[in-house]
Amino acid sequence: MYSLLHHNTFGIDAQCAEFVEYDSVEKLQALLPSLQGKRWLQIGGGSNLLFVKDFDGVVLHSCIVGCDEVHRDTHNVWLRVGAGVVWDEFVAYCVEHGFYGLENLSLIPGEVGASAVQNIGAYGVEACQYIEKVEAIDVATGALRIFDNQSCQYAYRSSIFKHALRGQYIITYVTYRLSLKFSPDLDYAAIRRELEQRGMNPATLTAQDLRNMIIQIRQSKLPDPKELGSAGSFFMNPVVDNECLQRLLKSYPNMPHYNVEGGVKIPAGWLIDQCGWKGQKMGQAGVYSKQALVLVNLGGATGQDIVNLSNAVRKDVYDKFAIRIYPEANFIE
C-alpha cells in the first residue's frame, strides 16, 4: 500500500494499492497493458479530489513537462504544455514572456492536464477560452487522439473527459492559444473592488499587476493547503432560471447574482453563509471562516468526515432556498 497523504491538498491520509509516475507518452503507453482489469485513477496535483476511503487500485501521476511554442502570428502564440506542468508555474511563465489571457487563473492549484479536464475558472475567465487542442491517450488501445476545443464539450467546470469519456483517456499535452496583446478581463466585482481600493488605473495596469492582485485576492479568501487542507472551492455555483431568481429576490433583495449562459448564477458561498455555516465545524471537518465555499480539514479528518459535512451543508441550503448545490470536488471511493 502507498500513502496518498502528500498527493491530495485535502490532506486525507488515504492509501492506494500502487502508485506509478511516468514522464513521457511512450512510458505511459508501455504501462497501459498492466492496467487492464485493474481499477486505476489518474491524478494531477490532487487539488480537486476527496479520497472518501482507500483506493484499491493503481494511482497514476504524470511527470510529462515542457512548454514549447509551436506557432505564432501577429496576434497570438500557441504553446504546447505537458500535462504534468504545475498550473501556476505555467501562468507565471506566460506573464513573464508576454503571453496573455490566463492572469485571472493565477494561483489555482493543480496541473495543466487537470485544467483541461475540469475547465478550471476564476474571476470571470475559464481555461476553455484559451484551449486550442488536447492530446490524450486511449487507455484501451494506447492510441493517440487529438481533441479540438469543440470536441472537448466544455461547459461550466465540465468537459467530455469528466463525463462521457471519463476514465477512457489520459491527457498528455494541452495546447493553449494566448494573446500577444494584454487585454485584461476586469469585469468581476472582486477585481473592480480591489482596483478601487488600491487606487489603480485599469488603463495602466500590467499583466504582472493583475496577476499579483489575483494572488492576493485568492490568498485572502482561500487557505494555504500546507497549513489547512482543502480542495479550494468545494461547491459549484448554482445556475437558476429567472423564475427562481425573482422568487429569491423577494425575500433577499440584496442577494448577489450574475447573468451567465443558461440562466443566472448565484454564489454558493453566499447561500451557505446565509445558512450560518461559515466558520462552523463537524468533528475535524469545517467550513472555512473566511469563505463559506471552502470546506477544510481541521486536522485528521477522514474523507467521510468531509462528505458528512458536505451533505449537511447541502441539505440546509436546499431547505432554506430550494436550490441544490453540488460538489466541484471529485469524490474517490
Short mmCIF file of C-alpha atoms in Angstrom, two decimals:
data_model
loop_
_atom_site.label_atom_id
_atom_site.label_comp_id
_atom_site.label_asym_id
_atom_site.label_seq_id
_atom_site.Cartn_x
_atom_site.Cartn_y
_atom_site.Cartn_z
CA MET A 1 0.00 0.00 0.00
CA TYR A 2 1.10 3.57 -0.75
CA SER A 3 0.05 6.69 1.20
CA LEU A 4 -1.64 9.45 -0.79
CA LEU A 5 -1.31 11.98 2.04
CA HIS A 6 1.05 14.17 0.02
CA HIS A 7 -0.87 13.74 -3.23
CA ASN A 8 -4.09 15.50 -2.24
CA THR A 9 -4.48 19.04 -0.95
CA PHE A 10 -7.21 17.98 1.49
CA GLY A 11 -4.52 16.16 3.45
CA ILE A 12 -6.51 12.93 3.64
CA ASP A 13 -4.30 10.01 4.60
CA ALA A 14 -5.83 7.53 2.19
CA GLN A 15 -3.88 4.60 0.72
CA CYS A 16 -3.72 3.09 -2.74
CA ALA A 17 -2.53 -0.34 -3.80
CA GLU A 18 0.09 1.06 -6.20
CA PHE A 19 1.39 4.49 -7.25
CA VAL A 20 3.03 4.94 -10.68
CA GLU A 21 4.58 8.01 -12.28
CA TYR A 22 5.61 8.40 -15.93
CA ASP A 23 7.46 11.18 -17.75
CA SER A 24 6.74 10.50 -21.42
CA VAL A 25 3.93 9.41 -23.70
CA GLU A 26 5.90 6.27 -24.57
CA LYS A 27 6.23 5.25 -20.92
CA LEU A 28 2.51 5.83 -20.40
CA GLN A 29 1.68 3.68 -23.41
CA ALA A 30 4.04 0.95 -22.17
CA LEU A 31 2.35 0.69 -18.78
CA LEU A 32 -1.23 0.67 -20.06
CA PRO A 33 -1.42 -3.12 -20.59
CA SER A 34 -0.69 -3.61 -16.89
CA LEU A 35 -3.82 -1.61 -16.04
CA GLN A 36 -6.18 -3.96 -17.84
CA GLY A 37 -8.60 -5.48 -15.36
CA LYS A 38 -7.47 -3.17 -12.56
CA ARG A 39 -9.01 -0.08 -11.03
CA TRP A 40 -6.93 2.94 -11.87
CA LEU A 41 -7.04 6.67 -11.30
CA GLN A 42 -5.09 9.46 -12.99
CA ILE A 43 -4.35 12.40 -10.69
CA GLY A 44 -2.62 15.76 -11.08
CA GLY A 45 -1.84 17.87 -8.06
CA GLY A 46 -4.71 16.28 -6.14
CA SER A 47 -6.31 19.68 -5.60
CA ASN A 48 -9.80 18.71 -6.71
CA LEU A 49 -10.03 15.26 -5.14
CA LEU A 50 -11.60 13.91 -1.99
CA PHE A 51 -10.49 10.40 -1.10
CA VAL A 52 -13.52 9.09 0.78
CA LYS A 53 -11.67 5.87 1.59
CA ASP A 54 -8.62 3.90 0.47
CA PHE A 55 -8.32 3.33 -3.27
CA ASP A 56 -7.98 -0.34 -4.14
CA GLY A 57 -6.13 0.14 -7.39
CA VAL A 58 -3.38 1.96 -9.26
CA VAL A 59 -2.94 5.73 -8.98
CA LEU A 60 -1.13 7.32 -11.93
CA HIS A 61 0.62 10.68 -11.96
CA SER A 62 2.02 12.46 -15.00
CA CYS A 63 5.52 13.92 -14.91
CA ILE A 64 5.29 14.99 -18.56
CA VAL A 65 6.60 18.56 -18.54
CA GLY A 66 7.75 21.16 -21.02
CA CYS A 67 6.26 24.29 -22.58
CA ASP A 68 7.01 24.76 -26.27
CA GLU A 69 5.96 27.47 -28.67
CA VAL A 70 4.52 25.70 -31.70
CA HIS A 71 3.17 28.65 -33.68
CA ARG A 72 2.89 32.42 -33.63
CA ASP A 73 1.15 35.02 -35.75
CA THR A 74 0.66 38.75 -35.45
CA HIS A 75 -1.80 38.49 -32.58
CA ASN A 76 -1.41 35.11 -30.87
CA VAL A 77 1.02 32.46 -29.72
CA TRP A 78 0.33 28.73 -29.41
CA LEU A 79 2.01 26.87 -26.52
CA ARG A 80 2.07 23.06 -26.17
CA VAL A 81 2.33 22.25 -22.48
CA GLY A 82 2.94 18.94 -20.70
CA ALA A 83 0.10 17.65 -18.54
CA GLY A 84 2.41 17.41 -15.52
CA VAL A 85 3.38 21.10 -15.53
CA VAL A 86 2.27 22.90 -12.37
CA TRP A 87 -0.55 25.21 -13.45
CA ASP A 88 0.53 28.34 -11.61
CA GLU A 89 4.11 27.97 -12.83
CA PHE A 90 2.71 27.93 -16.37
CA VAL A 91 0.68 31.10 -15.72
CA ALA A 92 3.76 32.82 -14.25
CA TYR A 93 5.80 31.78 -17.32
CA CYS A 94 3.16 33.23 -19.65
CA VAL A 95 3.01 36.57 -17.84
CA GLU A 96 6.80 36.79 -17.79
CA HIS A 97 7.07 36.13 -21.54
CA GLY A 98 4.21 38.37 -22.67
CA PHE A 99 1.66 35.65 -23.40
CA TYR A 100 -1.68 36.93 -22.12
CA GLY A 101 -5.11 35.66 -21.11
CA LEU A 102 -4.55 33.43 -18.08
CA GLU A 103 -3.80 36.11 -15.47
CA ASN A 104 -7.17 35.69 -13.71
CA LEU A 105 -6.40 31.99 -13.23
CA SER A 106 -3.30 32.69 -11.16
CA LEU A 107 -2.64 30.58 -8.05
CA ILE A 108 -5.21 27.93 -8.92
CA PRO A 109 -3.65 24.71 -7.60
CA GLY A 110 -3.10 21.63 -9.72
CA GLU A 111 -1.52 20.78 -13.04
CA VAL A 112 -2.07 21.57 -16.71
CA GLY A 113 -3.69 18.23 -17.56
CA ALA A 114 -6.38 18.78 -14.96
CA SER A 115 -7.07 22.27 -16.33
CA ALA A 116 -8.40 20.64 -19.48
CA VAL A 117 -10.47 18.08 -17.60
CA GLN A 118 -12.05 20.40 -15.04
CA ASN A 119 -12.23 23.51 -17.23
CA ILE A 120 -10.86 25.49 -14.31
CA GLY A 121 -12.12 29.03 -13.91
CA ALA A 122 -11.91 32.08 -11.68
CA TYR A 123 -12.77 35.77 -11.72
CA GLY A 124 -14.66 35.68 -15.00
CA VAL A 125 -12.19 33.56 -17.00
CA GLU A 126 -12.29 29.85 -17.92
CA ALA A 127 -9.48 27.70 -19.27
CA CYS A 128 -11.59 26.63 -22.24
CA GLN A 129 -11.44 30.17 -23.65
CA TYR A 130 -7.76 29.55 -24.44
CA ILE A 131 -7.51 25.79 -25.03
CA GLU A 132 -6.85 25.08 -28.70
CA LYS A 133 -6.47 21.30 -28.53
CA VAL A 134 -5.91 18.44 -26.12
CA GLU A 135 -3.71 15.40 -26.78
CA ALA A 136 -4.82 12.25 -24.99
CA ILE A 137 -4.04 8.53 -24.98
CA ASP A 138 -6.82 5.97 -25.31
CA VAL A 139 -6.38 3.72 -22.28
CA ALA A 140 -7.84 0.68 -24.03
CA THR A 141 -5.68 0.84 -27.17
CA GLY A 142 -2.77 3.17 -26.36
CA ALA A 143 -3.60 5.23 -29.45
CA LEU A 144 -3.16 9.00 -29.54
CA ARG A 145 -6.25 11.10 -30.11
CA ILE A 146 -6.32 14.85 -30.58
CA PHE A 147 -9.41 16.74 -29.42
CA ASP A 148 -10.06 20.23 -30.72
CA ASN A 149 -11.77 22.71 -28.42
CA GLN A 150 -15.27 21.93 -29.64
CA SER A 151 -14.76 18.17 -29.25
CA CYS A 152 -13.93 18.72 -25.57
CA GLN A 153 -17.56 19.81 -24.97
CA TYR A 154 -16.61 22.45 -22.44
CA ALA A 155 -19.16 23.92 -20.06
CA TYR A 156 -19.03 25.38 -16.56
CA ARG A 157 -16.44 23.24 -14.66
CA SER A 158 -17.13 20.46 -17.12
CA SER A 159 -15.73 18.63 -20.16
CA ILE A 160 -16.14 15.41 -22.11
CA PHE A 161 -13.22 13.99 -20.11
CA LYS A 162 -15.14 14.50 -16.88
CA HIS A 163 -18.35 12.91 -18.13
CA ALA A 164 -18.91 11.00 -21.40
CA LEU A 165 -15.27 9.86 -21.75
CA ARG A 166 -14.45 9.66 -18.06
CA GLY A 167 -11.76 7.05 -17.45
CA GLN A 168 -11.24 6.35 -21.14
CA TYR A 169 -8.43 8.81 -21.94
CA ILE A 170 -5.34 10.18 -20.20
CA ILE A 171 -4.32 13.70 -21.20
CA THR A 172 -0.65 14.15 -22.11
CA TYR A 173 -0.42 17.66 -23.61
CA VAL A 174 -2.62 20.74 -23.84
CA THR A 175 -2.12 23.44 -26.46
CA TYR A 176 -3.12 26.94 -25.40
CA ARG A 177 -3.66 29.87 -27.75
CA LEU A 178 -2.74 33.08 -25.95
CA SER A 179 -2.73 36.72 -26.95
CA LEU A 180 0.39 38.80 -27.59
CA LYS A 181 -1.58 41.87 -26.55
CA PHE A 182 -2.56 42.41 -22.92
CA SER A 183 -6.32 42.98 -22.74
CA PRO A 184 -7.30 42.35 -19.11
CA ASP A 185 -10.64 40.91 -18.08
CA LEU A 186 -11.58 43.14 -15.14
CA ASP A 187 -15.35 42.68 -15.23
CA TYR A 188 -15.61 40.92 -11.88
CA ALA A 189 -16.77 42.53 -8.63
CA ALA A 190 -13.78 41.43 -6.52
CA ILE A 191 -11.32 42.75 -9.12
CA ARG A 192 -13.12 46.08 -9.53
CA ARG A 193 -13.24 46.47 -5.76
CA GLU A 194 -9.55 45.70 -5.42
CA LEU A 195 -8.61 48.18 -8.16
CA GLU A 196 -10.64 50.86 -6.45
CA GLN A 197 -9.16 50.17 -3.02
CA ARG A 198 -5.64 50.33 -4.44
CA GLY A 199 -6.36 53.43 -6.48
CA MET A 200 -5.08 51.70 -9.61
CA ASN A 201 -5.92 52.89 -13.10
CA PRO A 202 -7.11 49.99 -15.32
CA ALA A 203 -5.60 51.76 -18.33
CA THR A 204 -2.07 51.46 -16.93
CA LEU A 205 -2.47 48.03 -15.33
CA THR A 206 0.16 45.47 -16.36
CA ALA A 207 -0.28 41.69 -16.57
CA GLN A 208 2.02 41.27 -13.58
CA ASP A 209 -0.07 43.82 -11.63
CA LEU A 210 -3.20 41.81 -12.38
CA ARG A 211 -1.54 38.51 -11.51
CA ASN A 212 -0.29 39.91 -8.20
CA MET A 213 -3.74 41.24 -7.41
CA ILE A 214 -5.45 37.92 -8.20
CA ILE A 215 -2.94 36.09 -5.99
CA GLN A 216 -3.63 38.44 -3.09
CA ILE A 217 -7.40 38.13 -3.51
CA ARG A 218 -7.15 34.33 -3.53
CA GLN A 219 -4.83 34.27 -0.52
CA SER A 220 -7.26 36.46 1.42
CA LYS A 221 -10.13 34.03 0.77
CA LEU A 222 -8.55 30.58 0.48
CA PRO A 223 -6.38 28.68 2.96
CA ASP A 224 -2.87 27.54 2.13
CA PRO A 225 -3.21 23.73 1.72
CA LYS A 226 0.14 23.32 3.50
CA GLU A 227 -1.44 24.82 6.61
CA LEU A 228 -5.09 23.82 6.29
CA GLY A 229 -6.21 21.03 3.98
CA SER A 230 -8.86 21.91 1.40
CA ALA A 231 -9.79 21.48 -2.24
CA GLY A 232 -10.31 25.20 -2.77
CA SER A 233 -13.87 25.97 -3.82
CA PHE A 234 -15.72 22.82 -2.81
CA PHE A 235 -19.10 23.60 -4.38
CA MET A 236 -20.10 24.80 -7.83
CA ASN A 237 -22.15 27.97 -8.04
CA PRO A 238 -25.74 27.07 -8.96
CA VAL A 239 -27.31 28.49 -12.10
CA VAL A 240 -31.06 29.16 -11.78
CA ASP A 241 -33.79 30.37 -14.11
CA ASN A 242 -35.40 33.80 -13.92
CA GLU A 243 -38.48 32.49 -12.12
CA CYS A 244 -36.36 31.12 -9.30
CA LEU A 245 -34.32 34.34 -9.21
CA GLN A 246 -37.40 36.53 -8.83
CA ARG A 247 -38.73 34.30 -6.06
CA LEU A 248 -35.49 34.63 -4.13
CA LEU A 249 -35.14 38.37 -4.68
CA LYS A 250 -38.49 38.94 -2.98
CA SER A 251 -37.05 37.55 0.24
CA TYR A 252 -33.40 38.53 -0.33
CA PRO A 253 -33.34 41.75 -2.39
CA ASN A 254 -29.58 42.19 -1.87
CA MET A 255 -28.70 38.67 -2.99
CA PRO A 256 -25.69 38.75 -5.35
CA HIS A 257 -26.35 37.24 -8.77
CA TYR A 258 -24.77 37.29 -12.23
CA ASN A 259 -26.15 36.68 -15.69
CA VAL A 260 -24.44 33.74 -17.39
CA GLU A 261 -25.14 31.48 -20.32
CA GLY A 262 -28.15 29.33 -19.42
CA GLY A 263 -29.52 31.47 -16.60
CA VAL A 264 -28.41 33.37 -13.53
CA LYS A 265 -25.50 32.33 -11.30
CA ILE A 266 -25.86 32.70 -7.55
CA PRO A 267 -22.71 32.41 -5.42
CA ALA A 268 -22.87 29.14 -3.48
CA GLY A 269 -20.70 30.73 -0.79
CA TRP A 270 -23.39 33.36 -0.16
CA LEU A 271 -26.10 30.70 0.13
CA ILE A 272 -24.01 28.68 2.60
CA ASP A 273 -23.17 31.81 4.60
CA GLN A 274 -26.86 32.68 4.87
CA CYS A 275 -27.40 29.27 6.45
CA GLY A 276 -24.92 30.14 9.17
CA TRP A 277 -22.26 27.64 8.22
CA LYS A 278 -19.23 29.93 7.82
CA GLY A 279 -16.65 29.03 10.48
CA GLN A 280 -18.69 26.08 11.76
CA LYS A 281 -17.40 22.52 12.05
CA MET A 282 -18.48 18.91 12.38
CA GLY A 283 -15.76 16.93 14.11
CA GLN A 284 -12.47 17.63 12.32
CA ALA A 285 -14.16 18.93 9.16
CA GLY A 286 -15.16 22.58 8.90
CA VAL A 287 -16.39 25.43 6.74
CA TYR A 288 -13.60 27.95 6.27
CA SER A 289 -14.05 31.09 8.36
CA LYS A 290 -13.07 33.44 5.51
CA GLN A 291 -15.00 31.81 2.66
CA ALA A 292 -18.06 29.61 3.09
CA LEU A 293 -17.48 27.97 -0.29
CA VAL A 294 -14.44 26.17 1.12
CA LEU A 295 -14.52 23.03 3.28
CA VAL A 296 -11.40 22.35 5.31
CA ASN A 297 -9.61 19.54 7.12
CA LEU A 298 -9.02 20.88 10.63
CA GLY A 299 -6.57 18.08 11.33
CA GLY A 300 -7.01 14.33 11.00
CA ALA A 301 -10.34 14.44 9.18
CA THR A 302 -11.27 11.46 7.05
CA GLY A 303 -12.80 11.73 3.62
CA GLN A 304 -16.09 10.56 5.07
CA ASP A 305 -15.98 13.42 7.61
CA ILE A 306 -15.81 15.88 4.71
CA VAL A 307 -18.65 14.09 2.91
CA ASN A 308 -20.85 14.23 6.03
CA LEU A 309 -20.24 17.97 6.37
CA SER A 310 -20.91 18.50 2.67
CA ASN A 311 -24.22 16.67 2.93
CA ALA A 312 -25.28 18.71 5.95
CA VAL A 313 -24.44 21.98 4.21
CA ARG A 314 -26.24 20.97 1.02
CA LYS A 315 -29.34 19.95 2.97
CA ASP A 316 -29.53 23.28 4.79
CA VAL A 317 -29.11 25.25 1.55
CA TYR A 318 -31.90 23.26 -0.07
CA ASP A 319 -34.20 23.57 2.95
CA LYS A 320 -33.72 27.35 3.07
CA PHE A 321 -33.60 28.27 -0.63
CA ALA A 322 -34.95 25.22 -2.52
CA ILE A 323 -31.69 25.25 -4.52
CA ARG A 324 -29.45 22.24 -4.91
CA ILE A 325 -25.71 22.82 -4.80
CA TYR A 326 -23.26 20.21 -6.00
CA PRO A 327 -19.64 19.49 -5.09
CA GLU A 328 -16.99 20.60 -7.53
CA ALA A 329 -14.52 18.24 -5.87
CA ASN A 330 -14.41 14.67 -7.20
CA PHE A 331 -15.26 12.02 -4.62
CA ILE A 332 -12.98 8.98 -4.95
CA GLU A 333 -14.26 5.82 -3.26
#
